[in-house]
Amino acid sequence: MKITGEKVDQLAKLARLSFEGEEKEAIRNDLENILEMCEKLNEVDTNGVEPLIYMTDNVNVLRNDEVKQEITHEEALKNAPKKDSDFFRVPKVIGQQND
Amino acid sequence: MKSYNRISEIQADLQSGHISCLDLVRSYLENIRLNSHLNAFLEVWEEEALRRAAQTDENIRAGKMQKLSGVVIALKDVLAYKNHKVSASSKILEGFESLYSATAVQRLEDAGAIFIGRTNCDEFAMGASNENSAFGPVLNAADETRVPGGSSGGSAVAVQAGMCHVALGTDTGGSIRQPASFTGVYGLKPTYGAVSRWGLLAYASSFDQIGSFCRSVEDIEWIYNCIAGPDDQDSTVSVNHKTLPFEKGSGKYHFAVMEEAIHHPGLNEDVRSMIKTAIANLEKAGHRVSYFRFPLLEYMVPAYYVITTAEASSNLSRYSGLLYGKRSTAAVDLESTFVASRTEGFGTEVKRRIMLGTFVLSSDYYDAYYKKALQVRALIRQKTLEILDGCDAILIPTTSSPAFKIGEKAKDPIAMYLADLFTVQANLAGVPAISVPFGKSSENLPMGLQLITGLFEEQKLFALSETLMSVAE
């Protein structure tokens, strides 16, 4: 699978990452090589094989719907990179130009 | 301080008053200091460990010996421990302290264990050499120019060099067994669904399992029995199956050897001669050894990388710079908060896997890569279970060579991925597997052999591990 610089940009946008210059060429090259290794899978005849999605045979494992205080308001904010006494602080989201 | 291989010996000496728990913890702390250049620990919880040791001594004097009293344990830096830092060896979790303990960690603590610190690993458990840590590589104590394996390299070295008695690790594609093999200790990956993943920082959720590094099979079993079992916080822990009991019976077992593994062109000669010795000695002792063909071997690593990177790209989307962890100083709006925080916070290998996973999940390629890999996984699982139905255990090398040199594979992701060649099968199939320290190479490096049994057949796995080690020279 040929990976173009454009494809790298498109994937990076989806993954919320950014690659510039040498790093971009390196990731392009790595993706191409790794995908080539993965394309070996096409040699395996998988006609009629159901994809394996669930690793256990558990179905609908439910627990009682009980209200529990697992963490406090203060604890929830403990690891916030920016906060005030009540809320997570984030850069302004509404009212700016977005593409 | 005497070097202990068994929890039972430690507890007997504590019970008789021959040693104190405080002295024991002090001796591990001394070893941590002496070996600090190995970079096995990211943080040592010295004061807490000493305090808990003093409490343990008091409890034992009062006649209260618990299941894990006096057992000093290190935690891989992907396991949450309440009010302690956990970072997955990544800059993106800078300063993060967990609000709760992983179920496995909580169960060990409740049984009286003492936690001595958190260990270095590959960032988000992605790697086979511990060179992908944001906090530098870990060195192998058997030869400091070599890697300890990965991703749980710090945990392996902590046990290898006597810096703790037991260490917890996690195994997604070999991250416990491969470093165990490289460092000469025992390492177990349990059946998928045997141990709760609650509090384990996820890499690939349908593969990840928590297991331990120990110095004896007896301890591996002891720790497994403490951490396994249903948990309200993880619905993938089996509710239909429990670890199956195993009767030792005649004590004569049937080991099945994968032809493609022992004839693999990439297999190191010392490893080949070790497994041949094991086979000959098992037969001499009256066990049966048969051979099977497994043409799917060469598709295991590709299937593993497609599926695990897909799961990783999804799991790691939670690191956004919004609610916890690192936020870039370049964040000026929502988009740059995500992009700059993630680009600065994640290392090269993590980004590589997120990008690969994003690719295989993208709508144009989903069927050709992701779905295809899930189908191949289904075949691998089915064939593996068929082989296991016809024998007691699969016997293969854990790794194709002893520990490689630091830097040797760092520039070539595919060479590094192939370090998982013999270990990914157990994760793809969900079955339990163990690496036992069976031999030494001509350069005196540790080499492990791997045993794989059927789903929830951990008890059988432990019994056969003892059998295998009884024929080691």
PDB file of N, CA and C in Angstrom, chain B residues 99-177:
ATOM      1  N   LEU B  99      -7.126   8.037  41.203  1.00  0.00           N
ATOM      2  CA  LEU B  99      -8.159   8.219  42.229  1.00  0.00           C
ATOM      3  C   LEU B  99      -8.594   6.892  42.831  1.00  0.00           C
ATOM      4  N   TYR B 100      -8.161   5.810  42.218  1.00  0.00           N
ATOM      5  CA  TYR B 100      -8.589   4.489  42.702  1.00  0.00           C
ATOM      6  C   TYR B 100      -7.503   3.466  42.405  1.00  0.00           C
ATOM      7  N   SER B 101      -7.656   2.276  42.982  1.00  0.00           N
ATOM      8  CA  SER B 101      -6.681   1.213  42.738  1.00  0.00           C
ATOM      9  C   SER B 101      -7.240   0.208  41.745  1.00  0.00           C
ATOM     10  N   ALA B 102      -6.371  -0.324  40.895  1.00  0.00           N
ATOM     11  CA  ALA B 102      -6.752  -1.435  40.024  1.00  0.00           C
ATOM     12  C   ALA B 102      -7.241  -2.583  40.899  1.00  0.00           C
ATOM     13  N   THR B 103      -8.175  -3.358  40.390  1.00  0.00           N
ATOM     14  CA  THR B 103      -8.705  -4.491  41.169  1.00  0.00           C
ATOM     15  C   THR B 103      -7.580  -5.439  41.590  1.00  0.00           C
ATOM     16  N   ALA B 104      -6.671  -5.750  40.660  1.00  0.00           N
ATOM     17  CA  ALA B 104      -5.568  -6.676  40.992  1.00  0.00           C
ATOM     18  C   ALA B 104      -4.702  -6.088  42.111  1.00  0.00           C
ATOM     19  N   VAL B 105      -4.440  -4.794  42.031  1.00  0.00           N
ATOM     20  CA  VAL B 105      -3.609  -4.123  43.035  1.00  0.00           C
ATOM     21  C   VAL B 105      -4.333  -4.128  44.394  1.00  0.00           C
ATOM     22  N   GLN B 106      -5.622  -3.815  44.369  1.00  0.00           N
ATOM     23  CA  GLN B 106      -6.418  -3.797  45.594  1.00  0.00           C
ATOM     24  C   GLN B 106      -6.435  -5.170  46.262  1.00  0.00           C
ATOM     25  N   ARG B 107      -6.559  -6.210  45.447  1.00  0.00           N
ATOM     26  CA  ARG B 107      -6.607  -7.571  46.016  1.00  0.00           C
ATOM     27  C   ARG B 107      -5.273  -7.951  46.672  1.00  0.00           C
ATOM     28  N   LEU B 108      -4.182  -7.514  46.062  1.00  0.00           N
ATOM     29  CA  LEU B 108      -2.871  -7.794  46.667  1.00  0.00           C
ATOM     30  C   LEU B 108      -2.711  -7.025  47.968  1.00  0.00           C
ATOM     31  N   GLU B 109      -3.141  -5.758  47.944  1.00  0.00           N
ATOM     32  CA  GLU B 109      -3.013  -4.938  49.152  1.00  0.00           C
ATOM     33  C   GLU B 109      -3.860  -5.523  50.282  1.00  0.00           C
ATOM     34  N   ASP B 110      -5.087  -5.929  49.944  1.00  0.00           N
ATOM     35  CA  ASP B 110      -5.977  -6.509  50.966  1.00  0.00           C
ATOM     36  C   ASP B 110      -5.401  -7.797  51.549  1.00  0.00           C
ATOM     37  N   ALA B 111      -4.576  -8.495  50.759  1.00  0.00           N
ATOM     38  CA  ALA B 111      -3.990  -9.754  51.238  1.00  0.00           C
ATOM     39  C   ALA B 111      -2.689  -9.517  52.005  1.00  0.00           C
ATOM     40  N   GLY B 112      -2.334  -8.232  52.210  1.00  0.00           N
ATOM     41  CA  GLY B 112      -1.194  -7.919  53.077  1.00  0.00           C
ATOM     42  C   GLY B 112       0.098  -7.561  52.355  1.00  0.00           C
ATOM     43  N   ALA B 113       0.077  -7.497  51.015  1.00  0.00           N
ATOM     44  CA  ALA B 113       1.313  -7.207  50.276  1.00  0.00           C
ATOM     45  C   ALA B 113       1.809  -5.786  50.552  1.00  0.00           C
ATOM     46  N   ILE B 114       3.107  -5.582  50.327  1.00  0.00           N
ATOM     47  CA  ILE B 114       3.730  -4.263  50.475  1.00  0.00           C
ATOM     48  C   ILE B 114       4.180  -3.803  49.091  1.00  0.00           C
ATOM     49  N   PHE B 115       3.727  -2.624  48.664  1.00  0.00           N
ATOM     50  CA  PHE B 115       4.148  -2.101  47.363  1.00  0.00           C
ATOM     51  C   PHE B 115       5.370  -1.211  47.545  1.00  0.00           C
ATOM     52  N   ILE B 116       6.393  -1.484  46.752  1.00  0.00           N
ATOM     53  CA  ILE B 116       7.667  -0.782  46.939  1.00  0.00           C
ATOM     54  C   ILE B 116       7.900   0.302  45.885  1.00  0.00           C
ATOM     55  N   GLY B 117       7.171   0.258  44.779  1.00  0.00           N
ATOM     56  CA  GLY B 117       7.342   1.307  43.774  1.00  0.00           C
ATOM     57  C   GLY B 117       6.734   0.917  42.454  1.00  0.00           C
ATOM     58  N   ARG B 118       6.829   1.879  41.502  1.00  0.00           N
ATOM     59  CA  ARG B 118       6.299   1.573  40.156  1.00  0.00           C
ATOM     60  C   ARG B 118       7.454   1.491  39.173  1.00  0.00           C
ATOM     61  N   THR B 119       7.313   0.563  38.244  1.00  0.00           N
ATOM     62  CA  THR B 119       8.439   0.216  37.381  1.00  0.00           C
ATOM     63  C   THR B 119       8.293   0.778  35.971  1.00  0.00           C
ATOM     64  N   ASN B 120       9.437   1.050  35.389  1.00  0.00           N
ATOM     65  CA  ASN B 120       9.576   1.557  34.036  1.00  0.00           C
ATOM     66  C   ASN B 120       9.043   0.525  33.028  1.00  0.00           C
ATOM     67  N   CYS B 121       8.560   1.014  31.913  1.00  0.00           N
ATOM     68  CA  CYS B 121       8.056   0.114  30.866  1.00  0.00           C
ATOM     69  C   CYS B 121       8.063   0.876  29.544  1.00  0.00           C
ATOM     70  N   ASP B 122       7.789   0.172  28.462  1.00  0.00           N
ATOM     71  CA  ASP B 122       7.605   0.877  27.200  1.00  0.00           C
ATOM     72  C   ASP B 122       6.345   1.736  27.313  1.00  0.00           C
ATOM     73  N   GLU B 123       6.387   2.906  26.678  1.00  0.00           N
ATOM     74  CA  GLU B 123       5.267   3.846  26.768  1.00  0.00           C
ATOM     75  C   GLU B 123       3.958   3.162  26.360  1.00  0.00           C
ATOM     76  N   PHE B 124       2.971   3.238  27.229  1.00  0.00           N
ATOM     77  CA  PHE B 124       1.678   2.580  27.036  1.00  0.00           C
ATOM     78  C   PHE B 124       1.826   1.096  26.679  1.00  0.00           C
ATOM     79  N   ALA B 125       2.884   0.479  27.205  1.00  0.00           N
ATOM     80  CA  ALA B 125       3.124  -0.964  27.036  1.00  0.00           C
ATOM     81  C   ALA B 125       3.357  -1.350  25.581  1.00  0.00           C
ATOM     82  N   MET B 126       3.785  -0.377  24.769  1.00  0.00           N
ATOM     83  CA  MET B 126       4.008  -0.646  23.346  1.00  0.00           C
ATOM     84  C   MET B 126       5.497  -0.775  23.076  1.00  0.00           C
ATOM     85  N   GLY B 127       5.963  -2.020  23.042  1.00  0.00           N
ATOM     86  CA  GLY B 127       7.371  -2.231  22.749  1.00  0.00           C
ATOM     87  C   GLY B 127       7.822  -3.581  23.234  1.00  0.00           C
ATOM     88  N   ALA B 128       9.022  -3.971  22.797  1.00  0.00           N
ATOM     89  CA  ALA B 128       9.548  -5.284  23.145  1.00  0.00           C
ATOM     90  C   ALA B 128      10.967  -5.162  23.695  1.00  0.00           C
ATOM     91  N   SER B 129      11.361  -3.943  24.102  1.00  0.00           N
ATOM     92  CA  SER B 129      12.740  -3.758  24.554  1.00  0.00           C
ATOM     93  C   SER B 129      12.864  -2.757  25.700  1.00  0.00           C
ATOM     94  N   ASN B 130      11.780  -2.128  26.070  1.00  0.00           N
ATOM     95  CA  ASN B 130      11.763  -1.070  27.078  1.00  0.00           C
ATOM     96  C   ASN B 130      12.525   0.186  26.625  1.00  0.00           C
ATOM     97  N   GLU B 131      12.822   0.271  25.330  1.00  0.00           N
ATOM     98  CA  GLU B 131      13.498   1.468  24.820  1.00  0.00           C
ATOM     99  C   GLU B 131      12.507   2.570  24.455  1.00  0.00           C
ATOM    100  N   ASN B 132      11.205   2.261  24.506  1.00  0.00           N
ATOM    101  CA  ASN B 132      10.210   3.272  24.146  1.00  0.00           C
ATOM    102  C   ASN B 132       9.683   4.055  25.340  1.00  0.00           C
ATOM    103  N   SER B 133      10.324   3.930  26.503  1.00  0.00           N
ATOM    104  CA  SER B 133       9.878   4.697  27.669  1.00  0.00           C
ATOM    105  C   SER B 133      10.281   6.160  27.519  1.00  0.00           C
ATOM    106  N   ALA B 134       9.405   7.063  27.950  1.00  0.00           N
ATOM    107  CA  ALA B 134       9.771   8.491  27.966  1.00  0.00           C
ATOM    108  C   ALA B 134      10.827   8.760  29.035  1.00  0.00           C
ATOM    109  N   PHE B 135      11.083   7.782  29.901  1.00  0.00           N
ATOM    110  CA  PHE B 135      12.033   7.973  31.001  1.00  0.00           C
ATOM    111  C   PHE B 135      13.290   7.127  30.834  1.00  0.00           C
ATOM    112  N   GLY B 136      13.606   6.792  29.594  1.00  0.00           N
ATOM    113  CA  GLY B 136      14.860   6.104  29.311  1.00  0.00           C
ATOM    114  C   GLY B 136      14.738   4.600  29.368  1.00  0.00           C
ATOM    115  N   PRO B 137      15.693   3.905  28.737  1.00  0.00           N
ATOM    116  CA  PRO B 137      15.646   2.444  28.690  1.00  0.00           C
ATOM    117  C   PRO B 137      15.970   1.812  30.043  1.00  0.00           C
ATOM    118  N   VAL B 138      15.582   0.562  30.208  1.00  0.00           N
ATOM    119  CA  VAL B 138      15.965  -0.244  31.374  1.00  0.00           C
ATOM    120  C   VAL B 138      17.082  -1.173  30.900  1.00  0.00           C
ATOM    121  N   LEU B 139      18.072  -1.419  31.768  1.00  0.00           N
ATOM    122  CA  LEU B 139      19.173  -2.303  31.395  1.00  0.00           C
ATOM    123  C   LEU B 139      18.948  -3.700  31.981  1.00  0.00           C
ATOM    124  N   ASN B 140      19.385  -4.702  31.243  1.00  0.00           N
ATOM    125  CA  ASN B 140      19.274  -6.086  31.699  1.00  0.00           C
ATOM    126  C   ASN B 140      20.399  -6.369  32.695  1.00  0.00           C
ATOM    127  N   ALA B 141      20.058  -6.837  33.890  1.00  0.00           N
ATOM    128  CA  ALA B 141      21.080  -7.063  34.922  1.00  0.00           C
ATOM    129  C   ALA B 141      22.030  -8.205  34.554  1.00  0.00           C
ATOM    130  N   ALA B 142      21.621  -9.084  33.619  1.00  0.00           N
ATOM    131  CA  ALA B 142      22.499 -10.185  33.211  1.00  0.00           C
ATOM    132  C   ALA B 142      23.613  -9.684  32.297  1.00  0.00           C
ATOM    133  N   ASP B 143      23.369  -8.586  31.590  1.00  0.00           N
ATOM    134  CA  ASP B 143      24.350  -7.959  30.705  1.00  0.00           C
ATOM    135  C   ASP B 143      23.833  -6.560  30.420  1.00  0.00           C
ATOM    136  N   GLU B 144      24.513  -5.583  31.005  1.00  0.00           N
ATOM    137  CA  GLU B 144      23.958  -4.221  30.994  1.00  0.00           C
ATOM    138  C   GLU B 144      24.015  -3.541  29.633  1.00  0.00           C
ATOM    139  N   THR B 145      24.600  -4.204  28.630  1.00  0.00           N
ATOM    140  CA  THR B 145      24.560  -3.640  27.280  1.00  0.00           C
ATOM    141  C   THR B 145      23.331  -4.151  26.527  1.00  0.00           C
ATOM    142  N   ARG B 146      22.543  -4.988  27.204  1.00  0.00           N
ATOM    143  CA  ARG B 146      21.388  -5.595  26.532  1.00  0.00           C
ATOM    144  C   ARG B 146      20.064  -5.116  27.113  1.00  0.00           C
ATOM    145  N   VAL B 147      19.005  -5.251  26.298  1.00  0.00           N
ATOM    146  CA  VAL B 147      17.674  -4.860  26.754  1.00  0.00           C
ATOM    147  C   VAL B 147      17.125  -5.931  27.694  1.00  0.00           C
ATOM    148  N   PRO B 148      16.186  -5.548  28.562  1.00  0.00           N
ATOM    149  CA  PRO B 148      15.542  -6.535  29.427  1.00  0.00           C
ATOM    150  C   PRO B 148      14.304  -7.134  28.754  1.00  0.00           C
ATOM    151  N   GLY B 149      14.007  -6.697  27.536  1.00  0.00           N
ATOM    152  CA  GLY B 149      12.732  -7.060  26.918  1.00  0.00           C
ATOM    153  C   GLY B 149      11.667  -6.064  27.309  1.00  0.00           C
ATOM    154  N   GLY B 150      10.492  -6.234  26.735  1.00  0.00           N
ATOM    155  CA  GLY B 150       9.435  -5.285  27.050  1.00  0.00           C
ATOM    156  C   GLY B 150       8.087  -5.862  26.661  1.00  0.00           C
ATOM    157  N   SER B 151       7.051  -5.201  27.021  1.00  0.00           N
ATOM    158  CA  SER B 151       7.103  -3.867  27.558  1.00  0.00           C
ATOM    159  C   SER B 151       7.362  -3.806  29.061  1.00  0.00           C
ATOM    160  N   SER B 152       7.142  -4.905  29.801  1.00  0.00           N
ATOM    161  CA  SER B 152       7.275  -4.826  31.270  1.00  0.00           C
ATOM    162  C   SER B 152       8.729  -5.011  31.703  1.00  0.00           C
ATOM    163  N   GLY B 153       9.673  -4.299  31.076  1.00  0.00           N
ATOM    164  CA  GLY B 153      11.090  -4.499  31.347  1.00  0.00           C
ATOM    165  C   GLY B 153      11.499  -4.163  32.774  1.00  0.00           C
ATOM    166  N   GLY B 154      10.975  -3.077  33.305  1.00  0.00           N
ATOM    167  CA  GLY B 154      11.336  -2.670  34.667  1.00  0.00           C
ATOM    168  C   GLY B 154      10.886  -3.706  35.691  1.00  0.00           C
ATOM    169  N   SER B 155       9.690  -4.239  35.515  1.00  0.00           N
ATOM    170  CA  SER B 155       9.180  -5.253  36.451  1.00  0.00           C
ATOM    171  C   SER B 155      10.053  -6.509  36.405  1.00  0.00           C
ATOM    172  N   ALA B 156      10.453  -6.915  35.199  1.00  0.00           N
ATOM    173  CA  ALA B 156      11.286  -8.115  35.063  1.00  0.00           C
ATOM    174  C   ALA B 156      12.623  -7.922  35.773  1.00  0.00           C
ATOM    175  N   VAL B 157      13.259  -6.763  35.532  1.00  0.00           N
ATOM    176  CA  VAL B 157      14.573  -6.496  36.127  1.00  0.00           C
ATOM    177  C   VAL B 157      14.462  -6.326  37.646  1.00  0.00           C
ATOM    178  N   ALA B 158      13.360  -5.764  38.112  1.00  0.00           N
ATOM    179  CA  ALA B 158      13.169  -5.597  39.562  1.00  0.00           C
ATOM    180  C   ALA B 158      13.206  -6.952  40.271  1.00  0.00           C
ATOM    181  N   VAL B 159      12.594  -7.973  39.643  1.00  0.00           N
ATOM    182  CA  VAL B 159      12.616  -9.316  40.237  1.00  0.00           C
ATOM    183  C   VAL B 159      13.980  -9.972  40.003  1.00  0.00           C
ATOM    184  N   GLN B 160      14.505  -9.812  38.801  1.00  0.00           N
ATOM    185  CA  GLN B 160      15.807 -10.394  38.437  1.00  0.00           C
ATOM    186  C   GLN B 160      16.903  -9.964  39.402  1.00  0.00           C
ATOM    187  N   ALA B 161      16.930  -8.655  39.718  1.00  0.00           N
ATOM    188  CA  ALA B 161      18.033  -8.097  40.517  1.00  0.00           C
ATOM    189  C   ALA B 161      17.693  -7.997  42.008  1.00  0.00           C
ATOM    190  N   GLY B 162      16.621  -8.659  42.439  1.00  0.00           N
ATOM    191  CA  GLY B 162      16.311  -8.685  43.874  1.00  0.00           C
ATOM    192  C   GLY B 162      15.893  -7.347  44.446  1.00  0.00           C
ATOM    193  N   MET B 163      15.188  -6.537  43.651  1.00  0.00           N
ATOM    194  CA  MET B 163      14.737  -5.227  44.144  1.00  0.00           C
ATOM    195  C   MET B 163      13.325  -5.303  44.733  1.00  0.00           C
ATOM    196  N   CYS B 164      12.726  -6.487  44.617  1.00  0.00           N
ATOM    197  CA  CYS B 164      11.419  -6.782  45.201  1.00  0.00           C
ATOM    198  C   CYS B 164      11.279  -8.298  45.075  1.00  0.00           C
ATOM    199  N   HIS B 165      10.217  -8.855  45.663  1.00  0.00           N
ATOM    200  CA  HIS B 165      10.084 -10.313  45.521  1.00  0.00           C
ATOM    201  C   HIS B 165       9.257 -10.689  44.298  1.00  0.00           C
ATOM    202  N   VAL B 166       8.215  -9.894  44.042  1.00  0.00           N
ATOM    203  CA  VAL B 166       7.277 -10.163  42.944  1.00  0.00           C
ATOM    204  C   VAL B 166       7.042  -8.838  42.232  1.00  0.00           C
ATOM    205  N   ALA B 167       6.755  -8.888  40.927  1.00  0.00           N
ATOM    206  CA  ALA B 167       6.324  -7.669  40.244  1.00  0.00           C
ATOM    207  C   ALA B 167       5.131  -7.995  39.363  1.00  0.00           C
ATOM    208  N   LEU B 168       4.199  -7.044  39.315  1.00  0.00           N
ATOM    209  CA  LEU B 168       3.091  -7.202  38.378  1.00  0.00           C
ATOM    210  C   LEU B 168       3.491  -6.596  37.040  1.00  0.00           C
ATOM    211  N   GLY B 169       3.035  -7.239  35.980  1.00  0.00           N
ATOM    212  CA  GLY B 169       3.221  -6.703  34.644  1.00  0.00           C
ATOM    213  C   GLY B 169       1.921  -6.841  33.885  1.00  0.00           C
ATOM    214  N   THR B 170       1.945  -6.435  32.629  1.00  0.00           N
ATOM    215  CA  THR B 170       0.798  -6.681  31.763  1.00  0.00           C
ATOM    216  C   THR B 170       1.331  -7.260  30.458  1.00  0.00           C
ATOM    217  N   ASP B 171       0.498  -8.090  29.823  1.00  0.00           N
ATOM    218  CA  ASP B 171       0.939  -8.831  28.642  1.00  0.00           C
ATOM    219  C   ASP B 171      -0.133  -8.705  27.567  1.00  0.00           C
ATOM    220  N   THR B 172       0.217  -8.002  26.482  1.00  0.00           N
ATOM    221  CA  THR B 172      -0.708  -7.800  25.368  1.00  0.00           C
ATOM    222  C   THR B 172      -0.297  -8.665  24.182  1.00  0.00           C
ATOM    223  N   GLY B 173       1.048  -8.828  24.010  1.00  0.00           N
ATOM    224  CA  GLY B 173       1.534  -9.674  22.922  1.00  0.00           C
ATOM    225  C   GLY B 173       2.791 -10.426  23.335  1.00  0.00           C
ATOM    226  N   GLY B 174       3.090 -10.390  24.633  1.00  0.00           N
ATOM    227  CA  GLY B 174       4.296 -11.045  25.137  1.00  0.00           C
ATOM    228  C   GLY B 174       5.012 -10.199  26.171  1.00  0.00           C
ATOM    229  N   SER B 175       4.390  -9.105  26.574  1.00  0.00           N
ATOM    230  CA  SER B 175       5.046  -8.103  27.429  1.00  0.00           C
ATOM    231  C   SER B 175       5.404  -8.569  28.834  1.00  0.00           C
ATOM    232  N   ILE B 176       4.937  -9.756  29.239  1.00  0.00           N
ATOM    233  CA  ILE B 176       5.438 -10.358  30.483  1.00  0.00           C
ATOM    234  C   ILE B 176       6.407 -11.493  30.136  1.00  0.00           C
ATOM    235  N   ARG B 177       6.005 -12.368  29.215  1.00  0.00           N
ATOM    236  CA  ARG B 177       6.792 -13.586  28.952  1.00  0.00           C
ATOM    237  C   ARG B 177       8.144 -13.283  28.295  1.00  0.00           C
TER     238      ARG B 177
END
